[in-house]
PDB file of C-alpha atoms in Angstrom:
ATOM      1  CA  MET A  29       0.000   0.000   0.000  1.00  0.00           C
ATOM      2  CA  HIS A  30       2.829   2.335   0.941  1.00  0.00           C
ATOM      3  CA  LYS A  31       4.540   1.719  -2.441  1.00  0.00           C
ATOM      4  CA  LEU A  32       1.260   2.365  -4.260  1.00  0.00           C
ATOM      5  CA  VAL A  33       0.829   5.751  -2.553  1.00  0.00           C
ATOM      6  CA  LEU A  34       4.407   6.744  -3.388  1.00  0.00           C
ATOM      7  CA  SER A  35       3.883   5.726  -7.003  1.00  0.00           C
ATOM      8  CA  LEU A  36       0.709   7.826  -7.258  1.00  0.00           C
ATOM      9  CA  VAL A  37       2.449  10.858  -5.740  1.00  0.00           C
ATOM     10  CA  ALA A  38       5.358  10.482  -8.159  1.00  0.00           C
ATOM     11  CA  CYS A  39       2.987  10.311 -11.125  1.00  0.00           C
ATOM     12  CA  LEU A  40       1.159  13.445  -9.996  1.00  0.00           C
ATOM     13  CA  LEU A  41       4.412  15.343  -9.585  1.00  0.00           C
ATOM     14  CA  LEU A  42       5.566  14.334 -13.050  1.00  0.00           C
ATOM     15  CA  ALA A  43       2.245  15.300 -14.603  1.00  0.00           C
ATOM     16  CA  ALA A  44       2.030  18.708 -12.938  1.00  0.00           C
ATOM     17  CA  PRO A  45       3.606  21.514 -14.985  1.00  0.00           C
ATOM     18  CA  THR A  46       6.378  23.336 -13.213  1.00  0.00           C
ATOM     19  CA  THR A  47       6.491  27.125 -12.991  1.00  0.00           C
ATOM     20  CA  ALA A  48       9.519  27.197 -15.287  1.00  0.00           C
ATOM     21  CA  SER A  49       7.963  24.994 -17.948  1.00  0.00           C
ATOM     22  CA  ALA A  50       4.694  26.984 -17.873  1.00  0.00           C
ATOM     23  CA  ALA A  51       6.411  30.314 -18.488  1.00  0.00           C
ATOM     24  CA  THR A  52       5.845  31.766 -21.947  1.00  0.00           C
ATOM     25  CA  GLY A  53       8.202  34.702 -21.777  1.00  0.00           C
ATOM     26  CA  THR A  54      10.479  36.851 -19.649  1.00  0.00           C
ATOM     27  CA  ALA A  55      10.345  40.516 -18.681  1.00  0.00           C
ATOM     28  CA  LYS A  56      13.664  41.800 -20.021  1.00  0.00           C
ATOM     29  CA  GLY A  57      13.048  45.416 -19.109  1.00  0.00           C
ATOM     30  CA  VAL A  58      10.632  46.817 -16.537  1.00  0.00           C
ATOM     31  CA  ASP A  59       9.964  50.386 -15.487  1.00  0.00           C
ATOM     32  CA  PRO A  60       8.275  50.744 -12.089  1.00  0.00           C
ATOM     33  CA  ASP A  61       4.498  50.598 -11.863  1.00  0.00           C
ATOM     34  CA  ALA A  62       3.993  47.359 -13.779  1.00  0.00           C
ATOM     35  CA  SER A  63       2.206  44.219 -12.658  1.00  0.00           C
ATOM     36  CA  ALA A  64       0.910  40.850 -13.834  1.00  0.00           C
ATOM     37  CA  LYS A  65      -2.300  39.307 -12.549  1.00  0.00           C
ATOM     38  CA  THR A  66      -3.273  35.647 -12.775  1.00  0.00           C
ATOM     39  CA  GLY A  67      -6.694  34.907 -11.340  1.00  0.00           C
ATOM     40  CA  GLY A  68      -6.836  36.714  -8.009  1.00  0.00           C
ATOM     41  CA  ASP A  69      -3.064  36.876  -7.601  1.00  0.00           C
ATOM     42  CA  THR A  70      -1.293  40.128  -8.575  1.00  0.00           C
ATOM     43  CA  ARG A  71       2.504  40.337  -8.566  1.00  0.00           C
ATOM     44  CA  THR A  72       4.796  43.294  -9.204  1.00  0.00           C
ATOM     45  CA  LEU A  73       6.933  42.734 -12.282  1.00  0.00           C
ATOM     46  CA  VAL A  74      10.701  43.049 -12.093  1.00  0.00           C
ATOM     47  CA  VAL A  75      13.458  42.356 -14.594  1.00  0.00           C
ATOM     48  CA  GLY A  76      13.703  38.604 -15.104  1.00  0.00           C
ATOM     49  CA  ALA A  77      10.120  37.890 -14.049  1.00  0.00           C
ATOM     50  CA  ASP A  78       8.335  35.089 -15.886  1.00  0.00           C
ATOM     51  CA  ILE A  79       5.210  35.792 -17.950  1.00  0.00           C
ATOM     52  CA  PHE A  80       2.543  33.078 -18.134  1.00  0.00           C
ATOM     53  CA  ILE A  81      -0.497  32.197 -20.219  1.00  0.00           C
ATOM     54  CA  GLY A  82      -3.474  33.954 -18.665  1.00  0.00           C
ATOM     55  CA  ASP A  83      -1.428  36.808 -17.228  1.00  0.00           C
ATOM     56  CA  VAL A  84      -2.992  40.256 -17.398  1.00  0.00           C
ATOM     57  CA  VAL A  85      -0.032  42.626 -17.727  1.00  0.00           C
ATOM     58  CA  LYS A  86      -0.814  46.188 -16.666  1.00  0.00           C
ATOM     59  CA  THR A  87       1.265  49.361 -16.442  1.00  0.00           C
ATOM     60  CA  GLY A  88       0.682  52.692 -14.749  1.00  0.00           C
ATOM     61  CA  PRO A  89       1.510  56.217 -15.973  1.00  0.00           C
ATOM     62  CA  SER A  90       5.266  55.608 -15.660  1.00  0.00           C
ATOM     63  CA  GLY A  91       5.222  51.859 -16.235  1.00  0.00           C
ATOM     64  CA  GLN A  92       6.602  49.844 -19.146  1.00  0.00           C
ATOM     65  CA  VAL A  93       7.363  46.159 -19.759  1.00  0.00           C
ATOM     66  CA  GLN A  94       9.586  44.683 -22.489  1.00  0.00           C
ATOM     67  CA  ILE A  95       8.800  40.987 -22.923  1.00  0.00           C
ATOM     68  CA  LYS A  96      10.754  38.395 -24.894  1.00  0.00           C
ATOM     69  CA  PHE A  97       8.897  35.152 -25.549  1.00  0.00           C
ATOM     70  CA  SER A  98      10.488  31.728 -25.810  1.00  0.00           C
ATOM     71  CA  ASP A  99      10.495  31.872 -29.643  1.00  0.00           C
ATOM     72  CA  ASN A 100      12.222  35.328 -29.582  1.00  0.00           C
ATOM     73  CA  THR A 101       9.036  37.276 -30.272  1.00  0.00           C
ATOM     74  CA  GLU A 102       9.329  40.729 -28.698  1.00  0.00           C
ATOM     75  CA  LEU A 103       6.459  42.694 -27.174  1.00  0.00           C
ATOM     76  CA  VAL A 104       6.590  46.130 -25.535  1.00  0.00           C
ATOM     77  CA  VAL A 105       3.761  47.235 -23.240  1.00  0.00           C
ATOM     78  CA  GLY A 106       3.854  51.027 -22.913  1.00  0.00           C
ATOM     79  CA  PRO A 107       2.632  53.287 -20.103  1.00  0.00           C
ATOM     80  CA  ARG A 108      -1.044  53.195 -19.107  1.00  0.00           C
ATOM     81  CA  SER A 109      -1.480  49.947 -21.036  1.00  0.00           C
ATOM     82  CA  SER A 110      -2.859  46.469 -20.401  1.00  0.00           C
ATOM     83  CA  LEU A 111      -3.073  43.133 -22.205  1.00  0.00           C
ATOM     84  CA  THR A 112      -3.815  39.468 -21.613  1.00  0.00           C
ATOM     85  CA  ILE A 113      -1.583  36.608 -22.790  1.00  0.00           C
ATOM     86  CA  GLU A 114      -4.418  34.426 -24.084  1.00  0.00           C
ATOM     87  CA  ASP A 115      -2.573  31.537 -25.675  1.00  0.00           C
ATOM     88  CA  TYR A 116       0.963  30.420 -26.389  1.00  0.00           C
ATOM     89  CA  LEU A 117       2.103  27.097 -27.836  1.00  0.00           C
ATOM     90  CA  LEU A 118       5.801  26.345 -28.191  1.00  0.00           C
ATOM     91  CA  ARG A 119       6.884  23.659 -30.645  1.00  0.00           C
ATOM     92  CA  GLU A 120       9.691  21.177 -30.013  1.00  0.00           C
ATOM     93  CA  ASP A 121      11.985  23.111 -32.372  1.00  0.00           C
ATOM     94  CA  GLY A 122      11.597  26.248 -30.242  1.00  0.00           C
ATOM     95  CA  SER A 123       9.199  28.050 -32.570  1.00  0.00           C
ATOM     96  CA  ALA A 124       5.747  29.239 -31.557  1.00  0.00           C
ATOM     97  CA  GLY A 125       2.826  27.171 -32.779  1.00  0.00           C
ATOM     98  CA  LYS A 126       0.472  29.923 -31.685  1.00  0.00           C
ATOM     99  CA  LEU A 127       0.648  33.253 -29.877  1.00  0.00           C
ATOM    100  CA  VAL A 128      -2.516  35.192 -29.084  1.00  0.00           C
ATOM    101  CA  VAL A 129      -2.552  38.407 -27.068  1.00  0.00           C
ATOM    102  CA  ASP A 130      -5.579  40.537 -26.256  1.00  0.00           C
ATOM    103  CA  THR A 131      -4.539  44.181 -25.903  1.00  0.00           C
ATOM    104  CA  LEU A 132      -7.066  46.092 -23.867  1.00  0.00           C
ATOM    105  CA  ALA A 133      -5.733  49.666 -23.813  1.00  0.00           C
ATOM    106  CA  GLY A 134      -2.572  51.670 -24.447  1.00  0.00           C
ATOM    107  CA  THR A 135       0.484  51.606 -26.720  1.00  0.00           C
ATOM    108  CA  PHE A 136       2.506  48.611 -27.874  1.00  0.00           C
ATOM    109  CA  ARG A 137       5.336  47.330 -30.095  1.00  0.00           C
ATOM    110  CA  PHE A 138       5.510  43.855 -31.628  1.00  0.00           C
ATOM    111  CA  VAL A 139       8.345  42.107 -33.492  1.00  0.00           C
ATOM    112  CA  THR A 140       7.823  38.530 -34.663  1.00  0.00           C
ATOM    113  CA  GLY A 141      10.042  35.666 -33.589  1.00  0.00           C
ATOM    114  CA  ASN A 142      10.668  32.209 -35.079  1.00  0.00           C
ATOM    115  CA  ALA A 143       7.096  31.045 -35.678  1.00  0.00           C
ATOM    116  CA  PRO A 144       5.296  30.897 -39.021  1.00  0.00           C
ATOM    117  CA  LYS A 145       3.957  34.408 -39.280  1.00  0.00           C
ATOM    118  CA  ASP A 146       0.313  33.461 -39.593  1.00  0.00           C
ATOM    119  CA  ARG A 147       0.439  31.874 -36.124  1.00  0.00           C
ATOM    120  CA  TYR A 148       0.376  35.274 -34.401  1.00  0.00           C
ATOM    121  CA  LEU A 149      -2.897  37.031 -33.598  1.00  0.00           C
ATOM    122  CA  ILE A 150      -3.366  40.308 -31.784  1.00  0.00           C
ATOM    123  CA  LYS A 151      -6.797  41.246 -30.511  1.00  0.00           C
ATOM    124  CA  THR A 152      -7.829  44.827 -29.790  1.00  0.00           C
ATOM    125  CA  PRO A 153     -11.081  46.322 -28.473  1.00  0.00           C
ATOM    126  CA  THR A 154     -12.270  47.116 -32.019  1.00  0.00           C
ATOM    127  CA  GLY A 155     -10.891  44.229 -34.094  1.00  0.00           C
ATOM    128  CA  THR A 156      -7.748  42.224 -34.818  1.00  0.00           C
ATOM    129  CA  ILE A 157      -4.231  42.548 -36.252  1.00  0.00           C
ATOM    130  CA  GLY A 158      -3.065  39.593 -38.329  1.00  0.00           C
ATOM    131  CA  VAL A 159       0.714  39.358 -38.530  1.00  0.00           C
ATOM    132  CA  ARG A 160       2.550  38.459 -41.738  1.00  0.00           C
ATOM    133  CA  GLY A 161       6.173  38.618 -40.580  1.00  0.00           C
ATOM    134  CA  THR A 162       6.653  41.979 -39.190  1.00  0.00           C
ATOM    135  CA  ALA A 163       7.605  44.799 -36.874  1.00  0.00           C
ATOM    136  CA  PHE A 164       5.031  47.437 -35.977  1.00  0.00           C
ATOM    137  CA  ASP A 165       3.608  49.708 -33.289  1.00  0.00           C
ATOM    138  CA  TRP A 166      -0.040  50.235 -32.429  1.00  0.00           C
ATOM    139  CA  ALA A 167      -2.192  52.175 -30.012  1.00  0.00           C
ATOM    140  CA  ASN A 168      -5.696  51.540 -28.705  1.00  0.00           C
ATOM    141  CA  THR A 169      -7.920  54.462 -27.727  1.00  0.00           C
ATOM    142  CA  ASP A 170     -11.545  54.708 -26.660  1.00  0.00           C
ATOM    143  CA  THR A 171     -12.689  55.046 -30.264  1.00  0.00           C
ATOM    144  CA  GLY A 172     -10.336  52.932 -32.352  1.00  0.00           C
ATOM    145  CA  THR A 173      -6.884  51.510 -33.065  1.00  0.00           C
ATOM    146  CA  ALA A 174      -4.002  52.990 -35.085  1.00  0.00           C
ATOM    147  CA  VAL A 175      -1.145  50.855 -36.500  1.00  0.00           C
ATOM    148  CA  MET A 176       2.182  51.908 -38.049  1.00  0.00           C
ATOM    149  CA  LEU A 177       4.283  49.355 -39.953  1.00  0.00           C
ATOM    150  CA  TYR A 178       8.096  49.171 -39.996  1.00  0.00           C
ATOM    151  CA  HIS A 179       8.712  45.868 -41.739  1.00  0.00           C
ATOM    152  CA  GLY A 180       6.753  43.044 -43.360  1.00  0.00           C
ATOM    153  CA  ALA A 181       2.956  43.289 -43.504  1.00  0.00           C
ATOM    154  CA  VAL A 182      -0.106  43.241 -41.269  1.00  0.00           C
ATOM    155  CA  VAL A 183      -3.798  42.773 -41.978  1.00  0.00           C
ATOM    156  CA  VAL A 184      -6.032  44.852 -39.719  1.00  0.00           C
ATOM    157  CA  CYS A 185      -9.712  43.966 -39.449  1.00  0.00           C
ATOM    158  CA  ALA A 186     -12.581  45.793 -37.825  1.00  0.00           C
ATOM    159  CA  THR A 187     -14.968  43.747 -35.718  1.00  0.00           C
ATOM    160  CA  GLY A 188     -17.583  44.269 -38.419  1.00  0.00           C
ATOM    161  CA  GLY A 189     -15.408  42.440 -40.983  1.00  0.00           C
ATOM    162  CA  LYS A 190     -13.763  45.249 -43.018  1.00  0.00           C
ATOM    163  CA  CYS A 191     -10.033  44.479 -43.487  1.00  0.00           C
ATOM    164  CA  VAL A 192      -7.104  46.407 -44.991  1.00  0.00           C
ATOM    165  CA  THR A 193      -3.441  45.484 -45.484  1.00  0.00           C
ATOM    166  CA  LEU A 194      -0.362  47.492 -44.541  1.00  0.00           C
ATOM    167  CA  ASP A 195       2.775  46.511 -46.474  1.00  0.00           C
ATOM    168  CA  ASP A 196       4.844  49.708 -46.895  1.00  0.00           C
ATOM    169  CA  VAL A 197       7.376  51.115 -44.431  1.00  0.00           C
ATOM    170  CA  CYS A 198       5.974  53.963 -42.285  1.00  0.00           C
ATOM    171  CA  ASP A 199       2.413  53.373 -43.504  1.00  0.00           C
ATOM    172  CA  VAL A 200      -0.447  53.908 -41.067  1.00  0.00           C
ATOM    173  CA  ALA A 201      -3.864  52.274 -40.841  1.00  0.00           C
ATOM    174  CA  GLU A 202      -6.821  52.815 -38.549  1.00  0.00           C
ATOM    175  CA  TYR A 203      -9.871  50.789 -37.678  1.00  0.00           C
ATOM    176  CA  ASN A 204     -12.829  50.875 -35.327  1.00  0.00           C
ATOM    177  CA  THR A 205     -15.665  48.394 -34.804  1.00  0.00           C
ATOM    178  CA  THR A 206     -17.256  49.076 -38.194  1.00  0.00           C
ATOM    179  CA  ASP A 207     -14.593  50.365 -40.598  1.00  0.00           C
ATOM    180  CA  ALA A 208     -10.883  50.138 -41.483  1.00  0.00           C
ATOM    181  CA  ALA A 209      -8.748  52.355 -43.718  1.00  0.00           C
ATOM    182  CA  VAL A 210      -5.142  52.786 -44.854  1.00  0.00           C
ATOM    183  CA  ILE A 211      -4.073  56.391 -44.386  1.00  0.00           C
ATOM    184  CA  GLY A 212      -0.767  55.827 -46.169  1.00  0.00           C
ATOM    185  CA  HIS A 213       2.703  57.094 -45.323  1.00  0.00           C
ATOM    186  CA  PHE A 214       3.026  59.096 -42.095  1.00  0.00           C
ATOM    187  CA  ASP A 215       3.988  62.110 -44.220  1.00  0.00           C
ATOM    188  CA  ASN A 216       0.365  62.245 -45.367  1.00  0.00           C
ATOM    189  CA  ILE A 217      -0.793  63.112 -41.858  1.00  0.00           C
ATOM    190  CA  LYS A 218      -0.807  66.872 -41.352  1.00  0.00           C
ATOM    191  CA  GLY A 219      -1.775  69.529 -38.826  1.00  0.00           C
ATOM    192  CA  ASP A 220      -3.249  68.691 -35.443  1.00  0.00           C
ATOM    193  CA  ALA A 221      -3.739  65.057 -36.463  1.00  0.00           C
ATOM    194  CA  ARG A 222       0.026  64.659 -36.940  1.00  0.00           C
ATOM    195  CA  ALA A 223       0.712  65.736 -33.358  1.00  0.00           C
ATOM    196  CA  ILE A 224      -1.926  63.325 -32.072  1.00  0.00           C
ATOM    197  CA  TYR A 225      -0.467  60.417 -34.041  1.00  0.00           C
ATOM    198  CA  LYS A 226       3.032  61.209 -32.809  1.00  0.00           C
ATOM    199  CA  ALA A 227       1.717  60.933 -29.265  1.00  0.00           C
ATOM    200  CA  LEU A 228       0.140  57.578 -30.106  1.00  0.00           C
ATOM    201  CA  PHE A 229       3.323  56.187 -31.730  1.00  0.00           C
ATOM    202  CA  ARG A 230       5.584  57.153 -28.845  1.00  0.00           C
ATOM    203  CA  TYR A 231       8.318  54.614 -29.690  1.00  0.00           C
ATOM    204  CA  ALA A 232       8.607  55.856 -33.258  1.00  0.00           C
ATOM    205  CA  VAL A 233       9.307  59.335 -31.892  1.00  0.00           C
ATOM    206  CA  ASN A 234      11.789  58.217 -29.244  1.00  0.00           C
ATOM    207  CA  GLN A 235      13.200  54.716 -28.699  1.00  0.00           C
ATOM    208  CA  SER A 236      15.512  55.648 -25.812  1.00  0.00           C
ATOM    209  CA  PRO A 237      13.196  54.105 -23.158  1.00  0.00           C
ATOM    210  CA  LEU A 238      13.682  50.710 -24.833  1.00  0.00           C
ATOM    211  CA  LEU A 239      16.476  48.191 -24.438  1.00  0.00           C
ATOM    212  CA  ARG A 240      18.659  47.977 -27.532  1.00  0.00           C
ATOM    213  CA  GLU A 241      17.239  44.605 -28.589  1.00  0.00           C
ATOM    214  CA  PHE A 242      13.713  46.093 -28.658  1.00  0.00           C
ATOM    215  CA  ARG A 243      14.675  49.033 -30.879  1.00  0.00           C
ATOM    216  CA  ILE A 244      14.222  49.046 -34.659  1.00  0.00           C
ATOM    217  CA  ASN A 245      16.838  50.889 -36.699  1.00  0.00           C
ATOM    218  CA  GLY A 246      15.633  54.026 -38.434  1.00  0.00           C
ATOM    219  CA  VAL A 247      12.013  54.112 -37.293  1.00  0.00           C
ATOM    220  CA  GLU A 248      12.336  57.655 -35.930  1.00  0.00           C
ATOM    221  CA  ARG A 249      12.599  58.845 -39.529  1.00  0.00           C
ATOM    222  CA  CYS A 250       8.993  57.758 -40.089  1.00  0.00           C
ATOM    223  CA  VAL A 251       7.713  60.582 -37.908  1.00  0.00           C
ATOM    224  CA  ASN A 252      10.631  62.975 -37.406  1.00  0.00           C
ATOM    225  CA  ARG A 253      11.771  63.629 -40.991  1.00  0.00           C
ATOM    226  CA  THR A 254      12.022  67.173 -42.279  1.00  0.00           C
ATOM    227  CA  SER A 255      10.490  68.186 -45.604  1.00  0.00           C
ATOM    228  CA  THR A 256      13.979  68.368 -47.172  1.00  0.00           C
ATOM    229  CA  GLU A 257      14.387  64.614 -46.782  1.00  0.00           C
ATOM    230  CA  GLY A 258      11.890  63.864 -49.508  1.00  0.00           C
ATOM    231  CA  GLY A 259       8.374  62.539 -49.644  1.00  0.00           C
ATOM    232  CA  PRO A 260       6.963  59.060 -49.367  1.00  0.00           C
ATOM    233  CA  GLY A 261       9.097  56.595 -51.254  1.00  0.00           C
ATOM    234  CA  SER A 262      12.454  58.116 -50.294  1.00  0.00           C
ATOM    235  CA  LEU A 263      12.843  55.973 -47.192  1.00  0.00           C
ATOM    236  CA  SER A 264      14.621  52.660 -47.077  1.00  0.00           C
ATOM    237  CA  ASP A 265      13.143  49.855 -45.054  1.00  0.00           C
ATOM    238  CA  PRO A 266      14.532  50.623 -41.576  1.00  0.00           C
ATOM    239  CA  VAL A 267      15.073  46.919 -40.913  1.00  0.00           C
ATOM    240  CA  THR A 268      16.517  45.618 -44.202  1.00  0.00           C
ATOM    241  CA  GLY A 269      17.936  48.829 -45.655  1.00  0.00           C
ATOM    242  CA  LYS A 270      16.281  48.073 -49.005  1.00  0.00           C
ATOM    243  CA  PRO A 271      14.149  50.753 -50.713  1.00  0.00           C
ATOM    244  CA  SER A 272      10.631  50.795 -49.366  1.00  0.00           C
ATOM    245  CA  GLY A 273       7.562  50.756 -51.569  1.00  0.00           C
ATOM    246  CA  GLY A 274       6.541  54.033 -50.021  1.00  0.00           C
ATOM    247  CA  THR A 275       4.144  54.801 -52.844  1.00  0.00           C
ATOM    248  CA  THR A 276       0.861  54.015 -51.110  1.00  0.00           C
ATOM    249  CA  PRO A 277      -1.362  57.044 -51.740  1.00  0.00           C
ATOM    250  CA  PRO A 278      -3.474  58.457 -48.936  1.00  0.00           C
ATOM    251  CA  ARG A 279      -6.835  56.713 -49.257  1.00  0.00           C
ATOM    252  CA  GLN A 280      -8.680  58.541 -46.498  1.00  0.00           C
ATOM    253  CA  THR A 281      -8.034  59.998 -43.072  1.00  0.00           C
ATOM    254  CA  PRO A 282     -10.944  58.844 -40.953  1.00  0.00           C
ATOM    255  CA  GLY A 283      -9.447  59.765 -37.585  1.00  0.00           C
ATOM    256  CA  PHE A 284     -11.021  56.834 -35.764  1.00  0.00           C
ATOM    257  CA  THR A 285      -8.474  56.995 -32.976  1.00  0.00           C
ATOM    258  CA  PHE A 286      -9.078  60.557 -31.879  1.00  0.00           C
ATOM    259  CA  GLN A 287     -12.653  61.437 -32.848  1.00  0.00           C
ATOM    260  CA  PRO A 288     -15.013  61.803 -29.867  1.00  0.00           C
ATOM    261  CA  LYS A 289     -17.572  59.080 -29.281  1.00  0.00           C
TER     262      LYS A 289
END
């Protein structure tokens, strides 16, 4: 009987996932005022803290978290932001079989890792961002979501089903629950709207708060260029250095992300 009990205990211990094996990522950089909540348990995040499936990561006015997942995917959670790690599946070769995050509010950066690019899905309050091998920033507001692309392509879809594709460096798209539109190169955004977008894309304006591995070469030129540097199409891809398409014309400027409800 004693041997049977010991055998059962051993089997249970082997079957139970350990904290280390359950971790999906690691907080590489943390500014104070950042936490992760699992169920009713809230813990303050510090550098080196593990991130788990089901965690709700939340930052305050001065908070920021830079997360690297097991497949080398990088995710930045900016100030006054929150998201849930909904699902993460790591394959035996170290690539991600699936990564799903639900971003609730705030500003973010995402750079894909080793997984097939269609295995990433980002949810927002007004729709989804489908990743096609990419680096981009986005911001959620009360009325919509704005996305700026640095490399690769993304497909953004409103909850109502309207989808548009971003595939040029420094291009911007917006969507809300019913509509989605490509605005085009950041140079097409003028006046008061330009200042608002620069506030939304905080890491395109200034990458100094980020660790070096979370920075993307040249992205500041998307928003900080002077008129003497040329119009859309003069930029190289800030990641590859190759000429960007840069020829996407402005299709419309709906202003979903800053119009009042």
